[in-house]
Coordinates of C-alpha atoms in Angstrom, one line a residue:
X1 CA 0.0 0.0 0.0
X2 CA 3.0 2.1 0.3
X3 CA 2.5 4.2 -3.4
X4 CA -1.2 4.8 -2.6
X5 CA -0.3 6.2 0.9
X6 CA 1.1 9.6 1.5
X7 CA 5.2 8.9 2.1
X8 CA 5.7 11.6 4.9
X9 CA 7.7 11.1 8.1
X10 CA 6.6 10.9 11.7
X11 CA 7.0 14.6 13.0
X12 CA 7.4 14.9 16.8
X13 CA 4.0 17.5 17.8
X14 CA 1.2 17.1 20.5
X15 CA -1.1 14.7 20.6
X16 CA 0.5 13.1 17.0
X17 CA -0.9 16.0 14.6
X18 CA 1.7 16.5 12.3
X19 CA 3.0 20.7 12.2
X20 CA 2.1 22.8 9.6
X21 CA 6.1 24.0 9.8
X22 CA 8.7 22.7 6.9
X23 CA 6.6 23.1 3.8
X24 CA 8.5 25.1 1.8
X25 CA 11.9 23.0 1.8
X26 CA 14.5 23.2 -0.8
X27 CA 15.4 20.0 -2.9
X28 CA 18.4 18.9 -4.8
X29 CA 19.1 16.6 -6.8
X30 CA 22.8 16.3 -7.4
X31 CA 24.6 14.4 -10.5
X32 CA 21.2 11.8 -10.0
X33 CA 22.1 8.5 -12.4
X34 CA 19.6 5.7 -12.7
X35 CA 19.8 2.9 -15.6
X36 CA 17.6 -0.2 -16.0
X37 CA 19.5 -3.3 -18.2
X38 CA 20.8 -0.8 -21.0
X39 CA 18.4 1.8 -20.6
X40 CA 20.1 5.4 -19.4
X41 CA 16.7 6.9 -17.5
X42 CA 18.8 9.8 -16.0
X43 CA 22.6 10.6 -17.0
X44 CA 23.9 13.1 -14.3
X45 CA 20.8 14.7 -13.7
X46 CA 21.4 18.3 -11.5
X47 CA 18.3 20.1 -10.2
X48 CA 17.7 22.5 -7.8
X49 CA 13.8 23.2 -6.4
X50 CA 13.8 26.5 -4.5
X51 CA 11.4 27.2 -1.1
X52 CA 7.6 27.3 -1.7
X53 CA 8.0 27.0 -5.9
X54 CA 6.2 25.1 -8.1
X55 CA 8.5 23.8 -10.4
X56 CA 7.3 21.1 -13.6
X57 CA 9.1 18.6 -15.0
X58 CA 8.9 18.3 -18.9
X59 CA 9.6 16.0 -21.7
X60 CA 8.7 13.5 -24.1
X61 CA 8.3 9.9 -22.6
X62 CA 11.1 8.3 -21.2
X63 CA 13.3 11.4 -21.0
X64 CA 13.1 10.4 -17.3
X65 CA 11.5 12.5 -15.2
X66 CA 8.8 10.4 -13.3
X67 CA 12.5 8.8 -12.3
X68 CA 13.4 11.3 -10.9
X69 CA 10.2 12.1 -9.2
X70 CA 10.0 8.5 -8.0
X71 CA 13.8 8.8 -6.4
X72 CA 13.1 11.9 -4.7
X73 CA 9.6 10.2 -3.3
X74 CA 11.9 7.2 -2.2
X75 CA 10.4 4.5 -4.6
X76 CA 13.3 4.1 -6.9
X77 CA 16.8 5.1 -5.6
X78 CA 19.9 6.1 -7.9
X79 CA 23.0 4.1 -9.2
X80 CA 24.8 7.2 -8.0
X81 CA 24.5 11.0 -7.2
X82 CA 22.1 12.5 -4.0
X83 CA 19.3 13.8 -2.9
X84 CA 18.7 16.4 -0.3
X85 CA 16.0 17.9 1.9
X86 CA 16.7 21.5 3.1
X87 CA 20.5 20.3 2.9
X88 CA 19.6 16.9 4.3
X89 CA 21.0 13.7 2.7
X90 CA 17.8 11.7 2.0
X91 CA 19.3 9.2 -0.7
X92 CA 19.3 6.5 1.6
X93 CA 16.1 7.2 3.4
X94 CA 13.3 5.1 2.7
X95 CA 10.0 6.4 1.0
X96 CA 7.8 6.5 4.1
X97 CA 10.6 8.5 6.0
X98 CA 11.1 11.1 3.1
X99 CA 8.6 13.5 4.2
X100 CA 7.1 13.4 0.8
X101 CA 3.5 13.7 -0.2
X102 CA 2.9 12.1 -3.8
X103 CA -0.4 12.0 -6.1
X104 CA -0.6 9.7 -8.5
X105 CA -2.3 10.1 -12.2
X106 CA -4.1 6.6 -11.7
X107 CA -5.5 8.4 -8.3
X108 CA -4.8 5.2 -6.2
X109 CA -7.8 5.9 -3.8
X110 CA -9.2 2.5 -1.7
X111 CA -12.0 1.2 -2.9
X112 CA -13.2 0.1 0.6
X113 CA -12.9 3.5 2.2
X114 CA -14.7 6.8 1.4
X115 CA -13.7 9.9 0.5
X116 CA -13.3 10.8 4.5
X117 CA -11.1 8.1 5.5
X118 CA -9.1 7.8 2.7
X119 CA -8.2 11.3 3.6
X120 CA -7.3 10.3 6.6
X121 CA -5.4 7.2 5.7
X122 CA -1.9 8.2 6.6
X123 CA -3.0 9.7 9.8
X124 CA -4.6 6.5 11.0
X125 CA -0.8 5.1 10.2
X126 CA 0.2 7.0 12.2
X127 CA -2.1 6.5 15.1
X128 CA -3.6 10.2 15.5
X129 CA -6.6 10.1 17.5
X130 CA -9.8 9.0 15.7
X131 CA -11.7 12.8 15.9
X132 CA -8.2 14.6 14.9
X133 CA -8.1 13.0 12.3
X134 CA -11.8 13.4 11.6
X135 CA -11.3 16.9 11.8
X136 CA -7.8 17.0 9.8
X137 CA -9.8 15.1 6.8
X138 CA -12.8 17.2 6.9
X139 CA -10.2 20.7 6.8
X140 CA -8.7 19.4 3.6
X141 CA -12.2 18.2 1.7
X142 CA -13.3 22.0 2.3
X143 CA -10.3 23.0 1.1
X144 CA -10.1 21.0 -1.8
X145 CA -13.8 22.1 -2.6
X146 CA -15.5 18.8 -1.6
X147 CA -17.1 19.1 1.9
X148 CA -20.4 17.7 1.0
X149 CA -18.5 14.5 -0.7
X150 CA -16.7 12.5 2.8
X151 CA -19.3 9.9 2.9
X152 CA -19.1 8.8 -0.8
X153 CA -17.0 5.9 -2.4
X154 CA -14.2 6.1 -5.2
X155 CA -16.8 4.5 -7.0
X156 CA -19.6 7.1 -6.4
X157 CA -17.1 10.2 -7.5
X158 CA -16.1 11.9 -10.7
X159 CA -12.5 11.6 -12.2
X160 CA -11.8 14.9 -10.9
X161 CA -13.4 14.9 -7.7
X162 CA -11.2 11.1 -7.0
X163 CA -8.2 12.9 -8.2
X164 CA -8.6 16.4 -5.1
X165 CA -9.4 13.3 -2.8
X166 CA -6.2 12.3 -3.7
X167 CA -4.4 15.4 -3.4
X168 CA -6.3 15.6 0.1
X169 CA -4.6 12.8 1.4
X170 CA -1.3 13.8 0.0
X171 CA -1.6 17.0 1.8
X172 CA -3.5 15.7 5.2
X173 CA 0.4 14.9 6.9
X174 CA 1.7 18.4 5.8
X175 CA 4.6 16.9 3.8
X176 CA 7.5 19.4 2.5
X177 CA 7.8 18.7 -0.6
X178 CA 4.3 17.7 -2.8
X179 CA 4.8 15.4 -6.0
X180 CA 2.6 15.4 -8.4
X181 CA 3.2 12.4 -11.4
X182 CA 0.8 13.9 -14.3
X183 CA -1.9 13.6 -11.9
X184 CA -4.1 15.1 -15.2
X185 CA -3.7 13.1 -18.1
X186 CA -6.5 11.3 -17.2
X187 CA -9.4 13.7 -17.4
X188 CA -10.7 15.5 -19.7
X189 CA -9.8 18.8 -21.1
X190 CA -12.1 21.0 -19.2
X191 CA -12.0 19.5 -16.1
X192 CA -8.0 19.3 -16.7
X193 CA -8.5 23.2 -16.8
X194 CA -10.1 23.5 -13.7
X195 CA -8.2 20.9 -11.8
X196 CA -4.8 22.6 -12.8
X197 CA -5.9 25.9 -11.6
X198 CA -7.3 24.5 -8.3
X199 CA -3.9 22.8 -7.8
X200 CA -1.8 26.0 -8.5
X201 CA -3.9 27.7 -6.0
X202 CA -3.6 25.8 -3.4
X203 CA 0.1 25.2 -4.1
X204 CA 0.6 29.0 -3.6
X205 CA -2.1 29.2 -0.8
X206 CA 0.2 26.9 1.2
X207 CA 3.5 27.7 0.4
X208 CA 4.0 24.2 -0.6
X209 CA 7.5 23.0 -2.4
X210 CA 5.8 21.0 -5.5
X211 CA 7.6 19.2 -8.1
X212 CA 4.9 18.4 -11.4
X213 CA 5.5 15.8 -13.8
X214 CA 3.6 16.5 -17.1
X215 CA 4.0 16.0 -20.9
X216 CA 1.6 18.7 -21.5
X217 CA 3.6 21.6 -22.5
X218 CA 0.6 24.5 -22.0
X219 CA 0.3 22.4 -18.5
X220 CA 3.6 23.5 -17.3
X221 CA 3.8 27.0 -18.7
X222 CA 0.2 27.8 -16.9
X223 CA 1.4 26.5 -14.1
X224 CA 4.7 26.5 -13.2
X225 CA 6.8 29.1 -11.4
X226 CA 10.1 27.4 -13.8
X227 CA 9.8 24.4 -16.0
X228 CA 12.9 22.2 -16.3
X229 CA 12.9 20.6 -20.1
X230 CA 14.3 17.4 -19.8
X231 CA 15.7 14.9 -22.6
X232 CA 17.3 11.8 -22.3
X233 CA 17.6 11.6 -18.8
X234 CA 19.3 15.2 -18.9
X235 CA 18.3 18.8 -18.1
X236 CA 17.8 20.3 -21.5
X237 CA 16.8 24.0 -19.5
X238 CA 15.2 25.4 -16.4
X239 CA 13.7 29.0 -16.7
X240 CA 10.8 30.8 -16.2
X241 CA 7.9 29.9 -18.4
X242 CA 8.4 32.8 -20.8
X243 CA 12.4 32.7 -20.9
X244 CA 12.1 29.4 -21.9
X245 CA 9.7 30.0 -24.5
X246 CA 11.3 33.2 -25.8
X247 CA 14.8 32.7 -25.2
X248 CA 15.0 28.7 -25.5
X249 CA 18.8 27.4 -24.7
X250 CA 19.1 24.9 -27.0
X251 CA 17.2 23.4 -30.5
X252 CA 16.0 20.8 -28.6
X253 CA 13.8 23.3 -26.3
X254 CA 13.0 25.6 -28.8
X255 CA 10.9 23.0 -31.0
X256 CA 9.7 20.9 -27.7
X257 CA 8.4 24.0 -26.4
X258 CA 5.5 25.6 -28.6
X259 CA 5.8 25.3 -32.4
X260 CA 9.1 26.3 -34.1
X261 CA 9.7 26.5 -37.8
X262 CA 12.8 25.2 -39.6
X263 CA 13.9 27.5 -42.6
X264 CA 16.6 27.4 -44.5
X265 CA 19.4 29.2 -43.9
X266 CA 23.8 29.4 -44.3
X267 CA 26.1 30.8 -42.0
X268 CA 28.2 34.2 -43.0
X269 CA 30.6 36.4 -40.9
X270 CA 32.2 33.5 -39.4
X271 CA 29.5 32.0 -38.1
X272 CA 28.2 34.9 -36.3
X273 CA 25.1 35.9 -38.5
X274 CA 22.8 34.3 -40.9
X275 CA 21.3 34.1 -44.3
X276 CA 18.0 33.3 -44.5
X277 CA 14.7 34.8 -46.7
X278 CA 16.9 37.4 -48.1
X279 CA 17.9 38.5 -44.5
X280 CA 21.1 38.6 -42.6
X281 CA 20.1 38.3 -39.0
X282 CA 22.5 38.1 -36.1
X283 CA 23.1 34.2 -34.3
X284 CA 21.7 34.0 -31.1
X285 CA 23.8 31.5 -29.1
X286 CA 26.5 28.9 -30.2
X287 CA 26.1 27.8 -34.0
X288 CA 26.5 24.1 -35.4
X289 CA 29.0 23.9 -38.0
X290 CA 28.1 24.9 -40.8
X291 CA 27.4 26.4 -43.4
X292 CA 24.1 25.1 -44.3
X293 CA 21.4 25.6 -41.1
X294 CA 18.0 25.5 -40.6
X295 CA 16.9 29.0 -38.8
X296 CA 14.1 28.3 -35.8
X297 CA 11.6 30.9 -36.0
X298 CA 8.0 31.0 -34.0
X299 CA 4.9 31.4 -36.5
X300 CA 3.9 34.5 -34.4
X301 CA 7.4 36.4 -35.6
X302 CA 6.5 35.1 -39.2
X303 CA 5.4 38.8 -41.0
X304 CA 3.1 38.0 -44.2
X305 CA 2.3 40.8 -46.6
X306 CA -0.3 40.2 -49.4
X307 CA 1.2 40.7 -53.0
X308 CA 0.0 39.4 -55.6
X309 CA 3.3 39.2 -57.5
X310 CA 4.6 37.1 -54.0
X311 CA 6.3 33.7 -55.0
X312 CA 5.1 32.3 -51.5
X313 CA 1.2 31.3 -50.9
X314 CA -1.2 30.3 -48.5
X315 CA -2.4 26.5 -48.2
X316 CA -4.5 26.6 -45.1
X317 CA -5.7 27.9 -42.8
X318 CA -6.9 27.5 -39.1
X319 CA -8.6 29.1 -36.3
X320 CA -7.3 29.5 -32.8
X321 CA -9.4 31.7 -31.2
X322 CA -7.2 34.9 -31.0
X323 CA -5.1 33.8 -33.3
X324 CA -5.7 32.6 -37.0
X325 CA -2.8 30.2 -38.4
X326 CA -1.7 30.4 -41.4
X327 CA 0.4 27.6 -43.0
X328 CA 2.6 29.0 -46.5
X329 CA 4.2 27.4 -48.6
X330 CA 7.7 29.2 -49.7
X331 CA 9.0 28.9 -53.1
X332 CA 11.5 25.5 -52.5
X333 CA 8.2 23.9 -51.6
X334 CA 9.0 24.6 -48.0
X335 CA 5.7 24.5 -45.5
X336 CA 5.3 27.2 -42.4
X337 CA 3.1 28.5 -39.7
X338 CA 2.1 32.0 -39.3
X339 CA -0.1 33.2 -36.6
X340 CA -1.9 36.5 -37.1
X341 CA -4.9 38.1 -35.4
X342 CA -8.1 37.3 -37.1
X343 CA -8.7 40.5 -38.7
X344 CA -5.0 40.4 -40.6
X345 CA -5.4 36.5 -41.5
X346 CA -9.2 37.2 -43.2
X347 CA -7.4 39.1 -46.1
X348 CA -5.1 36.0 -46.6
X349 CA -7.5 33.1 -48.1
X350 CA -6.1 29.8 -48.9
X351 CA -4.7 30.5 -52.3
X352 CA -3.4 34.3 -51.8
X353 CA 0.0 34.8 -52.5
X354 CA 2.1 37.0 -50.3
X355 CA 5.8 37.9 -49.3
X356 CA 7.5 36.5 -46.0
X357 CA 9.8 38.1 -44.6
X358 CA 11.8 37.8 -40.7
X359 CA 11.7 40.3 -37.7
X360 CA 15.2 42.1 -37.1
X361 CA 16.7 40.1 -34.0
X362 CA 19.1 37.7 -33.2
X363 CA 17.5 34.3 -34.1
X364 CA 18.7 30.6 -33.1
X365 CA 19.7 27.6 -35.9
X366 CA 20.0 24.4 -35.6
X367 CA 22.0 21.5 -37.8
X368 CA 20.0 21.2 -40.6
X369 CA 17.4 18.7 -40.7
X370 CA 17.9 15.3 -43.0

């Protein structure tokens, strides 16, 4: 039962009701290595989780970060590297000791119990007294938004209302750190909405240290106080949502995060600048060798001009809500996306022909594609 239980450590208090001190902790993971037979699932992974943030983990699958969220929870432990706890060495420390509260994506709620007691599950462990942790449970269903729901069974709740029952019971020991292992990905999208913005609330209303593992990249960057991009078992990035959408620190973040284009392009002025749609436009960040590069380029800094005399055309076109996209087709047969606020994109049909052209900043390339 040890994964469907909250994995938080005895804290010496009165009468066995754990304090509400200790939640915003600091967490590091330190040069983390993990493989399994000849798979690498984390190759010198370095993280650092400040006080009180909320801080996602993203990638594609088996980049390895519900590794790492399972080592830092205690459930897997690392070939080599460390883990600490507010400067506490907790590699060696088994799960139910780690002071960890964890929520699950498959919810992991007992059947036999209802929403009250399975609340208060992991104070029953750890023998509080029967109407503390009464009390305790019915604190967090209130504050989870489910007050009227204690006396109902998994069975008897919605995917969303099992899934802040979990997050109840991961929060009923006042753990220090809170991990979450894309405790979403099994509802559905509106509910996902609301769920993700009752989670951030009550991450912030409690000061909580939260790690968030999720492949959904709009997930992390509604979120998130910093997202950490993560690719085969290494850290990729770790910024701020919109640093590491508009400055991205490598290729390999720039496409994973949002959608990037790949144009065409050759190095000039050793390596410094690039050539691409008739511009020369200043490299941001290290260059591949060369010459020939592929220039990365986010459909909202696309600029389309109709003209009929225009050697590039639009193929289709799609509507966003604020933003129509627009995908053009350059003259070396070459495919794009352009976002442009409805009112620009309605004079740009499918079949209009049109110039493209690049804004005047320092853009990043890549190796060029195969």
């Amino acid at each position: 039962m040890t994964d469907a239980a909250t994995t938080t450590a005895p804290t010496a208090v009165p009468h066995g009701v754990p304090s509400a001190s200790g939640s915003a902790a600091t967490v590091e993971l330190r040069d983390l290595r993990r493989t399994f037979g000849t798979t690498v699932a984390l190759d010198g992974l370095d993280l650092s989780v400040r006080p009180g943030e909320l801080l996602a983990l993203l990638g594609p699958s088996g980049c390895g970060k519900t590794t790492a969220l399972r080592m830092l929870a205690g459930f897997e432990h690392p070939d080599a590297g460390q883990i600490l706890v507010d400067g506490e060495d907790v590699t060696g420390v088994p799960a139910h000791r780690r002071d960890a509260g964890m929520v699950f994506q498959s919810y992991s709620l007992f059947p036999h119990l209802n929403a009250l007691d399975n609340v208060a599950f992991g104070l029953r462990m750890r023998k509080v007294r029967p109407e503390q942790r009464r009390a305790r449970a019915a604190e967090l269903l209130e504050l989870v938004g489910l007050p009227d729901k204690g006396d109902r069974y998994p069975h008897q709740l919605s995917g969303g209302q099992q899934q802040r029952i979990a997050l109840a019971r991961a929060l009923a020991l006042r753990p220090r750190v809170l991990l979450l292992d894309e405790p979403l990905s099994a509802l559905d999208a509106k509910v996902r909405l609301t769920l993700r913005e009752e989670i951030r609330r009550l991450q912030q209303e409690l000061g909580i240290t939260t790690l968030f593992v999720t492949h959904d990249q709009e997930e992390a960057l509604s979120m998130a106080d910093r997202v950490a991009v993560m690719r085969a078992g290494r850290l990729e990035q770790c910024a701020a949502p919109a640093e590491l959408y508009g400055r991205p620190a490598t290729a390999f973040v720039a496409e994973f995060v949002g959608t990037m284009n790949r144009l065409a392009g050759r190095l000039v002025d050793g390596r410094t600048a690039v050539e691409a749609l008739g511009r020369r436009l200043p490299v941001d960040g290290e260059a591949p060798e060369g010459p020939e590069v592929d220039v990365l380029i986010r459909p909202e800094a696309v600029r389309l001009a109709a003209d009929p005399e225009g050697t590039a055309r639009v193929t289709a076109a799609a509507f966003l809500g604020a933003v129509t996209r627009l995908t053009v087709q350059l003259p070396d047969g070459t495919d794009i996306k352009a976002d442009l606020p409805g009112h620009d994109a309605a004079a740009l049909a499918p079949g209009a022909r049109l110039t493209v052209s690049l804004p005047d900043r320092a853009v990043l390339v890549a190796a060029r594609a195969a």
